[in-house]
Amino acid sequence: MHHRYPVPFTNRKEAIFMRKQFAGIYAPYLEQYLADKRQLGFKQGTEETILGIFDRFTIKRGETQVGITAELSQAWLKAGANLSGSYNYHRAVLINLLATFLNEKGIRSYVMRPPVFKPDFAPHIYTQAELKTLFDAADDYRISKGTRQTMFAMPALLRLLYATGLRGGEALALSVKDVDLEDQYIIVRDSKNGQERAIPFSDSMATVLKQYAFYRDKLPARLIKDDRFFIAPDGRRISRDMLGKWFSRLLTRAGIPAGRGVTPHALRHTFSVHSLAMMAEQGKDIYCTLPVLATYLGHKAIASTNHYVRLVSTMYPGLLKDIDKICINVFPNTTGYDTY
């Protein structure tokens, strides 16, 4: 039995407020589902994005009755057939969780069998030549019209992502007080795993950040609309979408072919691989240093960091001797790379 758009809120005013982000018949349920999860301490950033896509998917299909059917589930699964295996698996699991949520509210919904998850993603690792052309493109890029753009911060932002392995969202969420330019460390408060951590940075990175901060602080006070460390010239915060769009333009200018995995987040993967390779070249025990890198990256489990050892062994044959004895087989290869 299906229900016609019942609103699970105490009054109409509350329902209208909660439905601002979503527009389809599942709007109030999507909002309530996210609100319940966040009350439990889950960030739900990626989930909110996926549910937004699901919301538009139901509108495009012309869905008129609340209640996830087998047909809707299979259509949703088919729509993600060309996406990465891990991402489509995540999409399927999330809709199953939504279906369970609806069932608990008495709205009969179908829980599908998730697709078999086979890790099929190999992160892009930028070469030194690619990094140089990318940073040069960011330094040289100029816009002749308008101030609402992010190139003002991009040279420093991209270098920070590579120099520290920060996630893009973590860097964009940094406030001015989170970046200590004198003692040269960053406090990451808004992390993917909800764990606060401190990250030191080098003298050269400090020089870059100080130069950016010098020009940022010259903006008129009336323009500053946010306390973020990285801001656009109009004083507003930089969104992930805007970062992605400008990064695509820089790739074109740098002559780096766009493709799967060629993203700002790949700078984090590159940092991880280059760090392990450097430690191996210095003769350090990778098995002992892996937990340090895991903490630096904000990984909950060392198994996630272990994947980078596999990449180092592939990219630098002979650098890691007796790789299987180090940690290739210490952790089972069951989890994928950190994808954002």
CSV table of N, CA and C in Angstrom, one decimal, residues 73-233:
chain,number,residue,atom,x,y,z
A,73,SER,N,13.6,1.1,-7.5
A,73,SER,CA,14.9,0.7,-7.0
A,73,SER,C,15.8,0.2,-8.2
A,74,GLN,N,15.2,-0.7,-9.0
A,74,GLN,CA,16.0,-1.2,-10.1
A,74,GLN,C,16.3,-0.1,-11.2
A,75,ALA,N,15.4,0.8,-11.4
A,75,ALA,CA,15.7,1.9,-12.3
A,75,ALA,C,16.8,2.8,-11.7
A,76,TRP,N,16.8,3.0,-10.4
A,76,TRP,CA,17.8,3.8,-9.8
A,76,TRP,C,19.2,3.1,-9.9
A,77,LEU,N,19.2,1.8,-9.7
A,77,LEU,CA,20.4,1.0,-9.8
A,77,LEU,C,21.0,1.1,-11.2
A,78,LYS,N,20.1,1.0,-12.2
A,78,LYS,CA,20.4,1.0,-13.6
A,78,LYS,C,21.0,2.3,-14.0
A,79,ALA,N,20.5,3.4,-13.4
A,79,ALA,CA,20.9,4.7,-13.8
A,79,ALA,C,22.4,5.0,-13.3
A,80,GLY,N,22.8,4.2,-12.4
A,80,GLY,CA,24.2,4.3,-11.9
A,80,GLY,C,25.2,3.3,-12.5
A,81,ALA,N,24.7,2.6,-13.5
A,81,ALA,CA,25.5,1.4,-14.1
A,81,ALA,C,26.9,1.9,-14.6
A,82,ASN,N,27.0,3.1,-15.1
A,82,ASN,CA,28.3,3.6,-15.6
A,82,ASN,C,29.1,4.3,-14.6
A,83,LEU,N,28.7,4.4,-13.4
A,83,LEU,CA,29.5,5.0,-12.3
A,83,LEU,C,30.4,4.0,-11.7
A,84,SER,N,31.3,4.4,-10.9
A,84,SER,CA,32.2,3.5,-10.2
A,84,SER,C,31.5,2.5,-9.4
A,85,GLY,N,32.1,1.3,-9.2
A,85,GLY,CA,31.4,0.3,-8.5
A,85,GLY,C,31.1,0.7,-7.0
A,86,SER,N,32.1,1.3,-6.4
A,86,SER,CA,31.9,1.7,-5.0
A,86,SER,C,30.8,2.8,-4.9
A,87,TYR,N,30.8,3.7,-5.8
A,87,TYR,CA,29.8,4.8,-5.7
A,87,TYR,C,28.4,4.3,-6.0
A,88,ASN,N,28.2,3.4,-7.0
A,88,ASN,CA,26.9,2.8,-7.2
A,88,ASN,C,26.4,1.9,-6.1
A,89,TYR,N,27.4,1.2,-5.5
A,89,TYR,CA,27.1,0.4,-4.3
A,89,TYR,C,26.6,1.3,-3.2
A,90,HIS,N,27.3,2.5,-3.0
A,90,HIS,CA,26.9,3.4,-1.9
A,90,HIS,C,25.5,4.0,-2.2
A,91,ARG,N,25.2,4.2,-3.5
A,91,ARG,CA,23.8,4.7,-3.9
A,91,ARG,C,22.8,3.7,-3.5
A,92,ALA,N,23.0,2.5,-3.8
A,92,ALA,CA,22.1,1.4,-3.6
A,92,ALA,C,21.8,1.2,-2.1
A,93,VAL,N,22.9,1.2,-1.3
A,93,VAL,CA,22.8,1.0,0.1
A,93,VAL,C,22.0,2.2,0.8
A,94,LEU,N,22.3,3.4,0.3
A,94,LEU,CA,21.6,4.6,0.8
A,94,LEU,C,20.1,4.5,0.6
A,95,ILE,N,19.7,4.1,-0.6
A,95,ILE,CA,18.3,4.0,-0.9
A,95,ILE,C,17.6,2.9,-0.1
A,96,ASN,N,18.4,1.8,0.2
A,96,ASN,CA,17.9,0.8,1.0
A,96,ASN,C,17.6,1.3,2.5
A,97,LEU,N,18.5,2.1,2.9
A,97,LEU,CA,18.4,2.7,4.2
A,97,LEU,C,17.2,3.7,4.3
A,98,LEU,N,17.0,4.4,3.2
A,98,LEU,CA,15.8,5.2,3.1
A,98,LEU,C,14.5,4.4,3.1
A,99,ALA,N,14.5,3.3,2.4
A,99,ALA,CA,13.4,2.4,2.3
A,99,ALA,C,13.1,1.8,3.7
A,100,THR,N,14.1,1.4,4.4
A,100,THR,CA,13.9,0.9,5.8
A,100,THR,C,13.3,2.0,6.7
A,101,PHE,N,13.8,3.3,6.5
A,101,PHE,CA,13.3,4.4,7.2
A,101,PHE,C,11.8,4.6,7.0
A,102,LEU,N,11.4,4.5,5.7
A,102,LEU,CA,10.0,4.6,5.3
A,102,LEU,C,9.1,3.5,5.9
A,103,ASN,N,9.7,2.3,5.8
A,103,ASN,CA,9.0,1.1,6.4
A,103,ASN,C,8.7,1.3,7.9
A,104,GLU,N,9.6,1.9,8.6
A,104,GLU,CA,9.4,2.1,10.0
A,104,GLU,C,8.3,3.1,10.3
A,105,LYS,N,8.0,3.9,9.2
A,105,LYS,CA,7.0,4.9,9.4
A,105,LYS,C,5.6,4.4,8.8
A,106,GLY,N,5.6,3.1,8.5
A,106,GLY,CA,4.4,2.5,8.0
A,106,GLY,C,4.2,2.7,6.5
A,107,ILE,N,5.2,3.2,5.8
A,107,ILE,CA,5.1,3.4,4.3
A,107,ILE,C,5.8,2.2,3.6
A,108,ARG,N,5.1,1.3,3.1
A,108,ARG,CA,5.7,0.1,2.5
A,108,ARG,C,6.7,0.4,1.4
A,109,SER,N,7.9,-0.1,1.6
A,109,SER,CA,8.9,0.2,0.6
A,109,SER,C,9.8,-1.0,0.4
A,110,TYR,N,10.3,-1.2,-0.8
A,110,TYR,CA,11.1,-2.3,-1.2
A,110,TYR,C,12.6,-2.1,-0.9
A,111,VAL,N,13.2,-3.2,-0.3
A,111,VAL,CA,14.6,-3.2,0.0
A,111,VAL,C,15.3,-4.1,-1.0
A,112,MET,N,16.1,-3.5,-1.9
A,112,MET,CA,16.7,-4.3,-3.0
A,112,MET,C,17.9,-5.0,-2.5
A,113,ARG,N,18.4,-6.0,-3.3
A,113,ARG,CA,19.6,-6.7,-3.1
A,113,ARG,C,20.7,-5.8,-3.7
A,114,PRO,N,21.7,-5.3,-2.9
A,114,PRO,CA,22.7,-4.4,-3.4
A,114,PRO,C,23.6,-5.1,-4.4
A,115,PRO,N,24.1,-4.3,-5.3
A,115,PRO,CA,25.0,-4.9,-6.4
A,115,PRO,C,26.3,-5.4,-5.7
A,116,VAL,N,26.9,-6.4,-6.3
A,116,VAL,CA,28.2,-6.9,-5.8
A,116,VAL,C,29.2,-5.8,-5.9
A,117,PHE,N,29.9,-5.5,-4.8
A,117,PHE,CA,30.9,-4.5,-4.9
A,117,PHE,C,32.3,-5.1,-5.2
A,118,LYS,N,32.8,-4.6,-6.3
A,118,LYS,CA,34.2,-5.0,-6.7
A,118,LYS,C,35.0,-3.7,-6.8
A,119,PRO,N,36.0,-3.5,-6.0
A,119,PRO,CA,36.8,-2.3,-6.0
A,119,PRO,C,37.4,-2.2,-7.4
A,120,ASP,N,37.1,-1.1,-8.1
A,120,ASP,CA,37.6,-0.9,-9.5
A,120,ASP,C,38.2,0.5,-9.7
A,121,PHE,N,38.6,1.1,-8.6
A,121,PHE,CA,39.1,2.5,-8.7
A,121,PHE,C,40.6,2.5,-8.4
A,122,ALA,N,41.4,3.1,-9.3
A,122,ALA,CA,42.8,3.3,-9.0
A,122,ALA,C,43.0,4.8,-9.0
A,123,PRO,N,43.4,5.4,-7.9
A,123,PRO,CA,43.5,6.9,-7.9
A,123,PRO,C,44.6,7.4,-8.8
A,124,HIS,N,44.3,8.6,-9.4
A,124,HIS,CA,45.3,9.2,-10.2
A,124,HIS,C,46.4,9.8,-9.3
A,125,ILE,N,47.7,9.5,-9.7
A,125,ILE,CA,48.8,10.1,-9.0
A,125,ILE,C,49.5,11.1,-9.9
A,126,TYR,N,49.5,12.3,-9.6
A,126,TYR,CA,50.1,13.3,-10.4
A,126,TYR,C,51.6,13.2,-10.5
A,127,THR,N,52.2,13.3,-11.7
A,127,THR,CA,53.7,13.3,-11.8
A,127,THR,C,54.2,14.7,-11.3
A,128,GLN,N,55.5,14.7,-11.1
A,128,GLN,CA,56.1,16.0,-10.8
A,128,GLN,C,55.9,17.0,-11.9
A,129,ALA,N,56.0,16.6,-13.1
A,129,ALA,CA,55.8,17.5,-14.2
A,129,ALA,C,54.3,18.0,-14.2
A,130,GLU,N,53.4,17.2,-14.0
A,130,GLU,CA,52.0,17.6,-13.9
A,130,GLU,C,51.7,18.6,-12.8
A,131,LEU,N,52.3,18.3,-11.6
A,131,LEU,CA,52.2,19.2,-10.5
A,131,LEU,C,52.7,20.6,-10.8
A,132,LYS,N,53.9,20.7,-11.5
A,132,LYS,CA,54.5,22.0,-11.8
A,132,LYS,C,53.6,22.7,-12.8
A,133,THR,N,53.1,22.1,-13.9
A,133,THR,CA,52.3,22.8,-14.8
A,133,THR,C,51.0,23.2,-14.2
A,134,LEU,N,50.4,22.4,-13.3
A,134,LEU,CA,49.2,22.7,-12.6
A,134,LEU,C,49.4,24.0,-11.7
A,135,PHE,N,50.4,24.0,-10.9
A,135,PHE,CA,50.7,25.1,-10.0
A,135,PHE,C,51.0,26.4,-10.9
A,136,ASP,N,51.7,26.2,-11.9
A,136,ASP,CA,52.0,27.4,-12.8
A,136,ASP,C,50.8,27.9,-13.4
A,137,ALA,N,49.9,27.0,-13.8
A,137,ALA,CA,48.6,27.5,-14.4
A,137,ALA,C,47.8,28.3,-13.4
A,138,ALA,N,47.8,27.8,-12.1
A,138,ALA,CA,47.1,28.5,-11.1
A,138,ALA,C,47.7,29.9,-10.8
A,139,ASP,N,49.0,30.0,-10.9
A,139,ASP,CA,49.7,31.2,-10.6
A,139,ASP,C,49.4,32.3,-11.7
A,140,ASP,N,49.4,31.8,-13.0
A,140,ASP,CA,49.3,32.7,-14.1
A,140,ASP,C,47.9,33.0,-14.5
A,141,TYR,N,46.9,32.3,-14.0
A,141,TYR,CA,45.5,32.5,-14.5
A,141,TYR,C,45.0,33.8,-14.0
A,142,ARG,N,44.4,34.6,-14.9
A,142,ARG,CA,43.8,35.8,-14.6
A,142,ARG,C,42.4,35.9,-15.2
A,143,ILE,N,41.5,36.6,-14.5
A,143,ILE,CA,40.1,36.8,-15.0
A,143,ILE,C,39.9,38.3,-15.2
A,144,SER,N,39.4,38.7,-16.4
A,144,SER,CA,39.3,40.1,-16.7
A,144,SER,C,38.0,40.7,-16.1
A,145,LYS,N,37.0,39.9,-15.9
A,145,LYS,CA,35.7,40.5,-15.5
A,145,LYS,C,35.2,39.8,-14.2
A,146,GLY,N,34.6,40.6,-13.4
A,146,GLY,CA,33.9,40.0,-12.2
A,146,GLY,C,34.9,39.7,-11.1
A,147,THR,N,34.3,39.6,-9.9
A,147,THR,CA,35.1,39.3,-8.7
A,147,THR,C,34.7,38.0,-8.0
A,148,ARG,N,33.5,37.5,-8.4
A,148,ARG,CA,33.0,36.3,-7.8
A,148,ARG,C,33.7,35.0,-8.4
A,149,GLN,N,34.9,34.8,-8.1
A,149,GLN,CA,35.7,33.7,-8.6
A,149,GLN,C,36.7,33.3,-7.5
A,150,THR,N,37.3,32.1,-7.7
A,150,THR,CA,38.1,31.5,-6.6
A,150,THR,C,39.6,31.5,-7.0
A,151,MET,N,40.0,32.0,-8.2
A,151,MET,CA,41.4,31.9,-8.6
A,151,MET,C,42.3,32.7,-7.6
A,152,PHE,N,41.8,33.6,-6.9
A,152,PHE,CA,42.5,34.4,-5.9
A,152,PHE,C,43.2,33.5,-4.9
A,153,ALA,N,42.5,32.4,-4.5
A,153,ALA,CA,43.0,31.5,-3.5
A,153,ALA,C,43.6,30.2,-4.0
A,154,MET,N,43.3,29.9,-5.3
A,154,MET,CA,43.7,28.6,-5.8
A,154,MET,C,45.2,28.3,-5.8
A,155,PRO,N,46.1,29.2,-6.1
A,155,PRO,CA,47.5,28.9,-6.0
A,155,PRO,C,47.9,28.3,-4.6
A,156,ALA,N,47.5,29.0,-3.5
A,156,ALA,CA,47.8,28.5,-2.2
A,156,ALA,C,47.0,27.3,-1.8
A,157,LEU,N,45.7,27.2,-2.2
A,157,LEU,CA,44.9,26.1,-1.8
A,157,LEU,C,45.4,24.8,-2.4
A,158,LEU,N,45.7,24.8,-3.7
A,158,LEU,CA,46.2,23.6,-4.4
A,158,LEU,C,47.5,23.1,-3.8
A,159,ARG,N,48.4,24.0,-3.5
A,159,ARG,CA,49.6,23.7,-2.9
A,159,ARG,C,49.4,23.1,-1.5
A,160,LEU,N,48.5,23.6,-0.8
A,160,LEU,CA,48.2,23.1,0.6
A,160,LEU,C,47.6,21.6,0.5
A,161,LEU,N,46.8,21.4,-0.5
A,161,LEU,CA,46.2,20.1,-0.6
A,161,LEU,C,47.3,19.0,-0.9
A,162,TYR,N,48.3,19.4,-1.8
A,162,TYR,CA,49.3,18.5,-2.1
A,162,TYR,C,50.4,18.4,-0.9
A,163,ALA,N,50.6,19.5,-0.3
A,163,ALA,CA,51.7,19.5,0.8
A,163,ALA,C,51.2,18.8,2.1
A,164,THR,N,49.9,18.7,2.3
A,164,THR,CA,49.4,18.2,3.6
A,164,THR,C,48.5,17.0,3.4
A,165,GLY,N,48.0,16.7,2.2
A,165,GLY,CA,47.1,15.6,2.0
A,165,GLY,C,45.7,15.9,2.6
A,166,LEU,N,45.4,17.2,2.8
A,166,LEU,CA,44.0,17.5,3.3
A,166,LEU,C,43.0,17.1,2.3
A,167,ARG,N,41.8,16.8,2.7
A,167,ARG,CA,40.7,16.6,1.8
A,167,ARG,C,40.2,18.0,1.4
A,168,GLY,N,39.6,18.1,0.2
A,168,GLY,CA,39.2,19.5,-0.2
A,168,GLY,C,38.2,20.1,0.7
A,169,GLY,N,37.3,19.3,1.2
A,169,GLY,CA,36.3,19.9,2.1
A,169,GLY,C,36.9,20.3,3.4
A,170,GLU,N,37.9,19.6,3.9
A,170,GLU,CA,38.6,20.0,5.1
A,170,GLU,C,39.3,21.4,4.9
A,171,ALA,N,40.0,21.5,3.8
A,171,ALA,CA,40.7,22.8,3.5
A,171,ALA,C,39.7,24.0,3.4
A,172,LEU,N,38.6,23.7,2.7
A,172,LEU,CA,37.7,24.8,2.5
A,172,LEU,C,36.9,25.2,3.8
A,173,ALA,N,36.9,24.3,4.8
A,173,ALA,CA,36.2,24.6,6.0
A,173,ALA,C,37.1,25.3,7.0
A,174,LEU,N,38.4,25.4,6.7
A,174,LEU,CA,39.3,26.0,7.7
A,174,LEU,C,39.0,27.4,8.0
A,175,SER,N,38.9,27.8,9.2
A,175,SER,CA,38.7,29.2,9.6
A,175,SER,C,40.1,29.9,9.7
A,176,VAL,N,40.1,31.2,9.8
A,176,VAL,CA,41.3,31.9,10.0
A,176,VAL,C,42.1,31.5,11.2
A,177,LYS,N,41.4,31.2,12.3
A,177,LYS,CA,42.0,30.8,13.6
A,177,LYS,C,42.5,29.4,13.5
A,178,ASP,N,42.1,28.6,12.5
A,178,ASP,CA,42.6,27.2,12.4
A,178,ASP,C,44.0,27.1,11.8
A,179,VAL,N,44.4,28.2,11.2
A,179,VAL,CA,45.7,28.2,10.5
A,179,VAL,C,46.7,29.1,11.3
A,180,ASP,N,47.7,28.5,11.9
A,180,ASP,CA,48.7,29.2,12.7
A,180,ASP,C,49.9,29.4,11.8
A,181,LEU,N,50.1,30.6,11.2
A,181,LEU,CA,51.1,30.8,10.3
A,181,LEU,C,52.5,31.0,10.9
A,182,GLU,N,52.5,31.3,12.2
A,182,GLU,CA,53.8,31.5,12.9
A,182,GLU,C,54.4,30.1,13.4
A,183,ASP,N,53.6,29.3,14.1
A,183,ASP,CA,54.0,28.0,14.5
A,183,ASP,C,53.8,26.9,13.5
A,184,GLN,N,53.2,27.3,12.4
A,184,GLN,CA,53.1,26.5,11.2
A,184,GLN,C,52.4,25.1,11.4
A,185,TYR,N,51.1,25.2,11.8
A,185,TYR,CA,50.3,24.1,11.9
A,185,TYR,C,48.8,24.4,11.6
A,186,ILE,N,48.1,23.4,11.3
A,186,ILE,CA,46.6,23.6,11.0
A,186,ILE,C,45.8,22.7,11.9
A,187,ILE,N,44.7,23.2,12.4
A,187,ILE,CA,43.8,22.4,13.1
A,187,ILE,C,42.6,22.0,12.3
A,188,VAL,N,42.4,20.8,12.0
A,188,VAL,CA,41.3,20.3,11.2
A,188,VAL,C,40.2,19.9,12.1
A,189,ARG,N,39.1,20.7,12.1
A,189,ARG,CA,38.0,20.4,12.9
A,189,ARG,C,36.8,19.7,12.2
A,190,ASP,N,36.6,20.1,11.0
A,190,ASP,CA,35.5,19.6,10.2
A,190,ASP,C,36.0,18.5,9.3
A,191,SER,N,36.3,17.3,9.9
A,191,SER,CA,36.9,16.2,9.1
A,191,SER,C,35.8,15.2,8.7
A,192,LYS,N,36.1,14.3,7.8
A,192,LYS,CA,35.2,13.3,7.3
A,192,LYS,C,34.8,12.4,8.4
A,193,ASN,N,35.7,12.0,9.3
A,193,ASN,CA,35.4,11.1,10.3
A,193,ASN,C,35.1,11.7,11.6
A,194,GLY,N,34.9,13.1,11.6
A,194,GLY,CA,34.6,13.8,12.9
A,194,GLY,C,35.7,13.8,13.9
A,195,GLN,N,36.9,13.5,13.5
A,195,GLN,CA,38.0,13.5,14.4
A,195,GLN,C,38.9,14.8,14.2
A,196,GLU,N,39.1,15.5,15.2
A,196,GLU,CA,40.0,16.7,15.1
A,196,GLU,C,41.4,16.3,15.1
A,197,ARG,N,42.2,17.0,14.3
A,197,ARG,CA,43.7,16.6,14.2
A,197,ARG,C,44.5,17.9,13.9
A,198,ALA,N,45.7,17.9,14.3
A,198,ALA,CA,46.7,19.0,14.0
A,198,ALA,C,47.6,18.5,12.9
A,199,ILE,N,47.9,19.4,12.0
A,199,ILE,CA,48.8,19.0,10.9
A,199,ILE,C,49.8,20.1,10.7
A,200,PRO,N,51.1,19.8,10.9
A,200,PRO,CA,52.2,20.8,10.7
A,200,PRO,C,52.4,21.0,9.2
A,201,PHE,N,53.0,22.1,8.8
A,201,PHE,CA,53.4,22.3,7.4
A,201,PHE,C,54.8,23.0,7.4
A,202,SER,N,55.4,22.9,6.2
A,202,SER,CA,56.8,23.2,6.0
A,202,SER,C,57.0,24.8,5.9
A,203,ASP,N,58.2,25.2,5.9
A,203,ASP,CA,58.6,26.6,5.8
A,203,ASP,C,58.1,27.1,4.4
A,204,SER,N,58.3,26.3,3.4
A,204,SER,CA,57.9,26.8,2.1
A,204,SER,C,56.4,27.0,1.9
A,205,MET,N,55.7,26.0,2.6
A,205,MET,CA,54.2,26.1,2.6
A,205,MET,C,53.8,27.4,3.4
A,206,ALA,N,54.5,27.6,4.5
A,206,ALA,CA,54.2,28.8,5.3
A,206,ALA,C,54.4,30.1,4.5
A,207,THR,N,55.4,30.1,3.7
A,207,THR,CA,55.6,31.3,2.8
A,207,THR,C,54.5,31.5,1.9
A,208,VAL,N,54.0,30.4,1.3
A,208,VAL,CA,52.9,30.5,0.3
A,208,VAL,C,51.6,31.0,1.0
A,209,LEU,N,51.3,30.4,2.2
A,209,LEU,CA,50.1,30.8,2.9
A,209,LEU,C,50.2,32.2,3.4
A,210,LYS,N,51.3,32.7,3.9
A,210,LYS,CA,51.5,34.1,4.3
A,210,LYS,C,51.3,35.0,3.2
A,211,GLN,N,51.8,34.7,2.0
A,211,GLN,CA,51.6,35.6,0.9
A,211,GLN,C,50.1,35.7,0.5
A,212,TYR,N,49.4,34.6,0.5
A,212,TYR,CA,48.0,34.6,0.2
A,212,TYR,C,47.3,35.4,1.3
A,213,ALA,N,47.6,35.2,2.6
A,213,ALA,CA,46.9,35.9,3.7
A,213,ALA,C,47.2,37.4,3.6
A,214,PHE,N,48.3,37.8,3.2
A,214,PHE,CA,48.7,39.2,3.0
A,214,PHE,C,47.7,39.9,2.1
A,215,TYR,N,47.5,39.3,0.9
A,215,TYR,CA,46.6,39.9,-0.1
A,215,TYR,C,45.1,39.7,0.4
A,216,ARG,N,44.8,38.6,1.0
A,216,ARG,CA,43.4,38.4,1.5
A,216,ARG,C,43.1,39.5,2.5
A,217,ASP,N,44.0,39.8,3.4
A,217,ASP,CA,43.7,40.8,4.4
A,217,ASP,C,43.6,42.2,3.9
A,218,LYS,N,44.0,42.4,2.6
A,218,LYS,CA,43.9,43.7,2.0
A,218,LYS,C,42.5,44.0,1.5
A,219,LEU,N,41.6,42.9,1.5
A,219,LEU,CA,40.2,43.1,1.0
A,219,LEU,C,39.5,44.1,2.0
A,220,PRO,N,38.6,44.9,1.5
A,220,PRO,CA,37.9,45.8,2.4
A,220,PRO,C,37.1,45.0,3.4
A,221,ALA,N,37.1,45.4,4.6
A,221,ALA,CA,36.4,44.7,5.7
A,221,ALA,C,34.9,44.5,5.4
A,222,ARG,N,34.3,45.4,4.6
A,222,ARG,CA,32.9,45.3,4.3
A,222,ARG,C,32.6,44.1,3.4
A,223,LEU,N,33.6,43.6,2.7
A,223,LEU,CA,33.4,42.5,1.8
A,223,LEU,C,33.5,41.2,2.5
A,224,ILE,N,34.2,41.1,3.6
A,224,ILE,CA,34.4,39.8,4.3
A,224,ILE,C,33.1,39.3,4.9
A,225,LYS,N,32.6,38.2,4.3
A,225,LYS,CA,31.3,37.7,4.7
A,225,LYS,C,31.4,36.4,5.5
A,226,ASP,N,32.6,35.9,5.7
A,226,ASP,CA,32.8,34.6,6.3
A,226,ASP,C,34.2,34.6,6.9
A,227,ASP,N,34.4,33.8,8.0
A,227,ASP,CA,35.7,33.7,8.6
A,227,ASP,C,36.6,32.6,8.1
A,228,ARG,N,36.2,32.1,6.9
A,228,ARG,CA,37.0,31.0,6.3
A,228,ARG,C,38.4,31.6,5.9
A,229,PHE,N,39.4,30.7,6.0
A,229,PHE,CA,40.8,31.1,5.7
A,229,PHE,C,40.9,31.3,4.1
A,230,PHE,N,40.3,30.4,3.4
A,230,PHE,CA,40.2,30.5,1.9
A,230,PHE,C,38.9,31.1,1.5
A,231,ILE,N,39.0,32.3,0.9
A,231,ILE,CA,37.7,33.0,0.4
A,231,ILE,C,37.9,33.5,-1.0
A,232,ALA,N,36.8,33.7,-1.7
A,232,ALA,CA,36.8,34.4,-3.0
A,232,ALA,C,37.0,35.9,-2.8
A,233,PRO,N,37.4,36.6,-3.9
A,233,PRO,CA,37.7,38.0,-3.8
A,233,PRO,C,36.5,38.8,-3.3
